[in-house]
mmCIF file of C-alpha atoms in Angstrom:
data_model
loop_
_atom_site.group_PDB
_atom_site.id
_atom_site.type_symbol
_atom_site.label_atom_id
_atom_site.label_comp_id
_atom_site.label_asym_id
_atom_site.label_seq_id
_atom_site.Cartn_x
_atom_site.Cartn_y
_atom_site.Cartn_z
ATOM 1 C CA UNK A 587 0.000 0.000 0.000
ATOM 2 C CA UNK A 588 1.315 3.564 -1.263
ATOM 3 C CA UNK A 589 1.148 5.992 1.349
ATOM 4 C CA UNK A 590 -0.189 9.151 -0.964
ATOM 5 C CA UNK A 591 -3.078 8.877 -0.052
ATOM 6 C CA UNK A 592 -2.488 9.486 3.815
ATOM 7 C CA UNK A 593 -0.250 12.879 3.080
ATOM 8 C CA UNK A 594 -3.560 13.837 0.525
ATOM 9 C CA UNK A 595 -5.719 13.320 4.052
ATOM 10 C CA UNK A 596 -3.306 14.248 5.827
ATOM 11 C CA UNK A 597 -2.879 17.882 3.989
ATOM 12 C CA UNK A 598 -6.667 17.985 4.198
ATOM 13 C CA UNK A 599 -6.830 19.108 8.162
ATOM 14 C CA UNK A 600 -3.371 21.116 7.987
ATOM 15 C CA UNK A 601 -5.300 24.009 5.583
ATOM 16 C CA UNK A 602 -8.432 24.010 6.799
ATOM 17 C CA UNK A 603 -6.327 24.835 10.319
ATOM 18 C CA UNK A 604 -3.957 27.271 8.553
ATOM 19 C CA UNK A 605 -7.773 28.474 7.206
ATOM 20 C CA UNK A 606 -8.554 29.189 10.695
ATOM 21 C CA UNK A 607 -6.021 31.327 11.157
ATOM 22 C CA UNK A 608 -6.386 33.312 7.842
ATOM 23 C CA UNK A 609 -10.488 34.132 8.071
ATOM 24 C CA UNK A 610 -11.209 37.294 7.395
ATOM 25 C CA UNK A 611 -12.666 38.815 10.420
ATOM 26 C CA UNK A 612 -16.426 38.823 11.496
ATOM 27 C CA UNK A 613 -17.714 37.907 15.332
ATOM 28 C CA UNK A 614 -15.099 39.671 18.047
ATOM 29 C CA UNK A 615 -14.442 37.198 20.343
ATOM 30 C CA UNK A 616 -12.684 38.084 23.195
ATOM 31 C CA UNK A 617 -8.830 37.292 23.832
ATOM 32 C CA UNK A 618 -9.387 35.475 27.198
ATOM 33 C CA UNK A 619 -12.303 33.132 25.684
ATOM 34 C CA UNK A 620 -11.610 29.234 26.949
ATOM 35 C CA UNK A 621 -13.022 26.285 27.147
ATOM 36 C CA UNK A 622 -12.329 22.905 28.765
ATOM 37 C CA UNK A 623 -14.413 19.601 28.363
ATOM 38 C CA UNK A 624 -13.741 16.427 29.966
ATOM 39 C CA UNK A 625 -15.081 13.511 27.369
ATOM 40 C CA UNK A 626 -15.917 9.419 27.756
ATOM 41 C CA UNK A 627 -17.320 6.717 25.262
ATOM 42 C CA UNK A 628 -17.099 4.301 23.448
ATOM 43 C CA UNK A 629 -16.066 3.460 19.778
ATOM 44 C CA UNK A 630 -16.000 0.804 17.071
ATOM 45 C CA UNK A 631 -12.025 0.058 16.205
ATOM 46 C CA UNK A 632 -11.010 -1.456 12.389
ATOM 47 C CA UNK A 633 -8.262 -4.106 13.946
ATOM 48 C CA UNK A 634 -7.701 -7.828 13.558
ATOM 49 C CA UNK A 635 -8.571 -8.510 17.290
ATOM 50 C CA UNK A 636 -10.334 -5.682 18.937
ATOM 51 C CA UNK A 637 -13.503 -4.520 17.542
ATOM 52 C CA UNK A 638 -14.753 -1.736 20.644
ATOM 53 C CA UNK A 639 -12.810 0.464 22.953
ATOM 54 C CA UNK A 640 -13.794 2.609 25.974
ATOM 55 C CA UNK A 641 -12.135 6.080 25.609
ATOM 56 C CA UNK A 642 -11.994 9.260 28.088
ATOM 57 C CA UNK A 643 -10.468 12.272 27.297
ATOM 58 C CA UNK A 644 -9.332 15.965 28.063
ATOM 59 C CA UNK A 645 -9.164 18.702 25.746
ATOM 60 C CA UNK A 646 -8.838 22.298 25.626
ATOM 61 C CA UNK A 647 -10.939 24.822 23.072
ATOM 62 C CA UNK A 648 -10.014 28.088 22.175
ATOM 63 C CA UNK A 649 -11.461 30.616 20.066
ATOM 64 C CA UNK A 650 -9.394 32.705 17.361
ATOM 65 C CA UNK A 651 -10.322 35.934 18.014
ATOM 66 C CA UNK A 652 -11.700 38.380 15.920
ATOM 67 C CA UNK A 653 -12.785 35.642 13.480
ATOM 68 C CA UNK A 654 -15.903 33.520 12.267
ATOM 69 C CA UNK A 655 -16.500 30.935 14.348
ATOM 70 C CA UNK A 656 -12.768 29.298 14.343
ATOM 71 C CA UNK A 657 -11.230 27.565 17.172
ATOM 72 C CA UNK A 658 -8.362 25.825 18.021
ATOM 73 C CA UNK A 659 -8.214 22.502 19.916
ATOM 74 C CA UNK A 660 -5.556 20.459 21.856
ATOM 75 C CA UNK A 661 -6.628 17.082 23.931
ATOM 76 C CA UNK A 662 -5.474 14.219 25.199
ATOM 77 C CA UNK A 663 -7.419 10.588 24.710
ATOM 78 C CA UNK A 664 -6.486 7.158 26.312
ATOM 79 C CA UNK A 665 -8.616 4.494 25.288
ATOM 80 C CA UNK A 666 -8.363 0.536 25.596
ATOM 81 C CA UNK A 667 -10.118 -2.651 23.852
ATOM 82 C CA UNK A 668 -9.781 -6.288 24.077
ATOM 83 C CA UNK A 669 -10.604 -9.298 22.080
ATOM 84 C CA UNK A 670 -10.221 -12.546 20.539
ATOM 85 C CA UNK A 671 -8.594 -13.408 16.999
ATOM 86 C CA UNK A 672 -6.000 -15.638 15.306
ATOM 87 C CA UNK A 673 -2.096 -16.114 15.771
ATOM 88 C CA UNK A 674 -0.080 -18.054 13.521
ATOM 89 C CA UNK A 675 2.427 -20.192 15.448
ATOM 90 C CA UNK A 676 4.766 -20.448 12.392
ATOM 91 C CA UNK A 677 5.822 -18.672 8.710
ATOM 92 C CA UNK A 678 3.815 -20.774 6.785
ATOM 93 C CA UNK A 679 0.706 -20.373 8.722
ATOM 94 C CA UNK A 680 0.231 -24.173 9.122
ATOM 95 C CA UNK A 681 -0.371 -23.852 12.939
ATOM 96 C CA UNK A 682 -3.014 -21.569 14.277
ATOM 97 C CA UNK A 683 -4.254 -20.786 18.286
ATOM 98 C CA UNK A 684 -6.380 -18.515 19.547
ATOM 99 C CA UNK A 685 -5.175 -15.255 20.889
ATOM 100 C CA UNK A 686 -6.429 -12.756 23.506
ATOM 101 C CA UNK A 687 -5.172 -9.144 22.953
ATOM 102 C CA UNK A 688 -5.704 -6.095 24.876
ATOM 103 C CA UNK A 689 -5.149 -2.393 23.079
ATOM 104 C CA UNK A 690 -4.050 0.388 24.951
ATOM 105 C CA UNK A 691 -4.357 3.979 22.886
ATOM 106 C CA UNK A 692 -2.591 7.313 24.078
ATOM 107 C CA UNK A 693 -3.277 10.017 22.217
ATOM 108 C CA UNK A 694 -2.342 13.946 21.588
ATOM 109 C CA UNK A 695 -4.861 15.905 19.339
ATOM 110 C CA UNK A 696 -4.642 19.057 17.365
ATOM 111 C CA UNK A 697 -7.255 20.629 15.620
ATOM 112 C CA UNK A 698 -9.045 23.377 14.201
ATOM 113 C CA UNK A 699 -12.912 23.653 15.247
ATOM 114 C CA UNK A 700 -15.889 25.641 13.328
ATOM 115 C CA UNK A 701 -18.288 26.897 15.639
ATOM 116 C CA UNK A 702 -21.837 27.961 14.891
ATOM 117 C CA UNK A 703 -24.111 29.990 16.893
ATOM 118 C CA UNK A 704 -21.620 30.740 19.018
ATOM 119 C CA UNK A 705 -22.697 32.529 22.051
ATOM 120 C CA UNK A 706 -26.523 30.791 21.859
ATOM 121 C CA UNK A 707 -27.738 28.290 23.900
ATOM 122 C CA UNK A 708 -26.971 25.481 21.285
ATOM 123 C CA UNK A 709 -23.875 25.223 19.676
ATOM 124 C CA UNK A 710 -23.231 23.057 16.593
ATOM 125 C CA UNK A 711 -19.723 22.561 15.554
ATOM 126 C CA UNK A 712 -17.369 20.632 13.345
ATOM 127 C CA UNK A 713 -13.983 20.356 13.314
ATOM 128 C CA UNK A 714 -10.463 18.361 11.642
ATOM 129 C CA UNK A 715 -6.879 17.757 12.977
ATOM 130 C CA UNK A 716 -4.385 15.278 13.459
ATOM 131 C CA UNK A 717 -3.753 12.696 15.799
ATOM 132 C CA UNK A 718 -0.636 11.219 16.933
ATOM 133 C CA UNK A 719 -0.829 7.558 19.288
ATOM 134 C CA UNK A 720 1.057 5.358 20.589
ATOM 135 C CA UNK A 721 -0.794 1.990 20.798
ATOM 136 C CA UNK A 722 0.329 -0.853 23.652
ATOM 137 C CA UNK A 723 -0.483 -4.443 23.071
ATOM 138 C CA UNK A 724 -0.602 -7.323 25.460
ATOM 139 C CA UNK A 725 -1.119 -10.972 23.960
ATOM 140 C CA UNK A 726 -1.940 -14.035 25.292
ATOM 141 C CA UNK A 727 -1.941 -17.057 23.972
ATOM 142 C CA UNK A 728 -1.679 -20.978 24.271
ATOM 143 C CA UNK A 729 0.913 -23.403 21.551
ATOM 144 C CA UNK A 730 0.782 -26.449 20.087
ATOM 145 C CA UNK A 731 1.919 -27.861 23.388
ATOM 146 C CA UNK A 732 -0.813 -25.955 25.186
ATOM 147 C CA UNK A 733 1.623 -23.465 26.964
ATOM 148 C CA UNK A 734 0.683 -20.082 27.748
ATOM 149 C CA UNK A 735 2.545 -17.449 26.426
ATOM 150 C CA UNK A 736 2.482 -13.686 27.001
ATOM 151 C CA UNK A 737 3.619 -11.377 24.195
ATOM 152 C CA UNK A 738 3.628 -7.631 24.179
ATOM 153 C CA UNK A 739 4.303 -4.776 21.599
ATOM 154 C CA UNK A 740 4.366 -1.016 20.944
ATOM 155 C CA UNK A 741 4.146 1.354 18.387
ATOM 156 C CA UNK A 742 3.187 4.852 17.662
ATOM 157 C CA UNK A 743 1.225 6.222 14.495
ATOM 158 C CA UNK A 744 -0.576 9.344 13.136
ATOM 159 C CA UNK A 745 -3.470 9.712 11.437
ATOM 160 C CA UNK A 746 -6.585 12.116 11.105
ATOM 161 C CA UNK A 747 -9.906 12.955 12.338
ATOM 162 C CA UNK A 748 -12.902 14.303 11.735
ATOM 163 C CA UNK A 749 -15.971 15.448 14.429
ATOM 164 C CA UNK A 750 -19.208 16.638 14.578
ATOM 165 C CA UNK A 751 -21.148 17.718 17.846
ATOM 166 C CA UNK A 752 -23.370 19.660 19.469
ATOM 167 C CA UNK A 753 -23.254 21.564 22.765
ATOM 168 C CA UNK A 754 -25.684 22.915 25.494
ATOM 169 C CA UNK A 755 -24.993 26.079 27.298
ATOM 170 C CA UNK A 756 -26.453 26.124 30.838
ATOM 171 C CA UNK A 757 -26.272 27.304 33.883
ATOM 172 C CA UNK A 758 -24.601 30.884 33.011
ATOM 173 C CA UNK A 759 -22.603 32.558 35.504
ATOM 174 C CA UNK A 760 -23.889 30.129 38.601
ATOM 175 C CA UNK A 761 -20.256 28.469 38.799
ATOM 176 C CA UNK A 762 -18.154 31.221 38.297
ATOM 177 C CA UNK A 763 -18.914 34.865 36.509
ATOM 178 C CA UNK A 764 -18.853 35.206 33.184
ATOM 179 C CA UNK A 765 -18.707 31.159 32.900
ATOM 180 C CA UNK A 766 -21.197 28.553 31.514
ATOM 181 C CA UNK A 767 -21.333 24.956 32.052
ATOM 182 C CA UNK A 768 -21.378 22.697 28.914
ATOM 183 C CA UNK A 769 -23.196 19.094 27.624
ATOM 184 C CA UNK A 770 -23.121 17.712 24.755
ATOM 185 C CA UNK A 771 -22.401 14.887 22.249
ATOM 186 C CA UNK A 772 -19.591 14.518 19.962
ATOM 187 C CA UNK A 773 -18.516 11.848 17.385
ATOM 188 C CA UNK A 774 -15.443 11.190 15.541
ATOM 189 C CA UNK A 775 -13.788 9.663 12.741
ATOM 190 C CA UNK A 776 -10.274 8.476 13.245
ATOM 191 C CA UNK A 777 -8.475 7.411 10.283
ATOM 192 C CA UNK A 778 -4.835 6.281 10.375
ATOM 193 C CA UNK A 779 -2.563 3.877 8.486
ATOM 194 C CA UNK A 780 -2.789 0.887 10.815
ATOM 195 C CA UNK A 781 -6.482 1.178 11.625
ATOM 196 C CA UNK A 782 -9.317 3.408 11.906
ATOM 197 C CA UNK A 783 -12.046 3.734 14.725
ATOM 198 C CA UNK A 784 -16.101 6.018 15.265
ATOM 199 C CA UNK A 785 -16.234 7.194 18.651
ATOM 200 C CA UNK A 786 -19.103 8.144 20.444
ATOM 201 C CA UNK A 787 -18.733 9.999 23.235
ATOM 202 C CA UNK A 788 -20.618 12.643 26.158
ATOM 203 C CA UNK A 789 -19.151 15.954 26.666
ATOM 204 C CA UNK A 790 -19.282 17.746 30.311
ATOM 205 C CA UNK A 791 -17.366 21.311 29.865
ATOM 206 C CA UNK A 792 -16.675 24.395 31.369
ATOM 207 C CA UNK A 793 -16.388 27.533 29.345
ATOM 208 C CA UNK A 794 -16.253 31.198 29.601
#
């Protein structure tokens, strides 16, 4: 497999973020606009062995100012998955065994994010970036001679995403002045060379 097409997707988030910096400028938002969301779901994983992971995450939003809508976001995500699939016990793929794996997914975010109706009490937004991961796997398995083994590897990849969402504004300055507290839903597309993964996931935020 060629890997053109991940630099085309992968050139696809860099310019719409170097677009977020260039709009032309419309809504003032204020220099000292944040906002910080703590997320956790669950998502369907492309992989040999693990089909669903659980996934929590942090991330910080903030608004460009003096422009349309346009954000910037960082986060962190750890997920994990296990499951059940096939190990070959030799080159030729003669000799077969079951294999338990468990997945464990670190991950750094960065983004650009379109806001609409920004400043009402729902928000839609969408947004692109890219994702860099390291993924940790832990193996177990039994061979011909029906002796457990334990095998375990790492490696780190990049890929992109895409996201959709919506958030609720509530409870306006009742935590803090000048601050609103934030639900929502959010799901995103992860595509990366190795695999790819849809997370769904609740959003609890804090933003002012």
């Amino acid at each position: 497999m060629t890997h053109s097409p991940m630099r085309w997707f992968t050139a696809l988030p860099l310019a719409l973020c170097a677009a977020a910096c260039r709009t032309n400028p419309a809504i003032p938002f204020q220099a000292d606009h944040w906002q910080f969301f703590v997320l956790g779901g669950r998502g369907a994983v492309k992989d040999d062995f693990v089909e669903q992971r659980n996934l929590v995450g942090l991330e910080v939003v903030v608004p460009r100012e003096n422009t349309k809508g346009w954000c910037h976001e960082v986060g962190l995500h750890f997920a994990s998955g296990e499951g059940n699939g096939v190990r070959n016990l030799n080159h030729a793929g003669t000799s077969t065994t079951t294999s338990e794996r468990e997945l464990d997914f670190r991950e750094l975010l960065v983004g650009a994010r379109q806001v609409y109706n920004r400043g009402e009490r729902f928000e839609p937004y969408f947004g692109v970036g890219i994702a860099l991961f390291r993924v940790d796997s832990h193996e177990t398995f039994l061979d011909a001679s029906s002796v457990e083994h334990h095998d375990g590897d790492h490696w780190n990849d990049y890929g992109i995403y895409m996201r959709t969402g919506v958030l609720w504004n509530t409870l306006r300055g009742v935590l803090a002045e000048e601050t609103e507290l934030k639900l929502g839903l959010d799901m995103r597309g992860l595509y990366a060379s190795d695999y790819s993964a849809l997370e769904f996931a609740l959003v609890l935020g804090l933003g002012k």
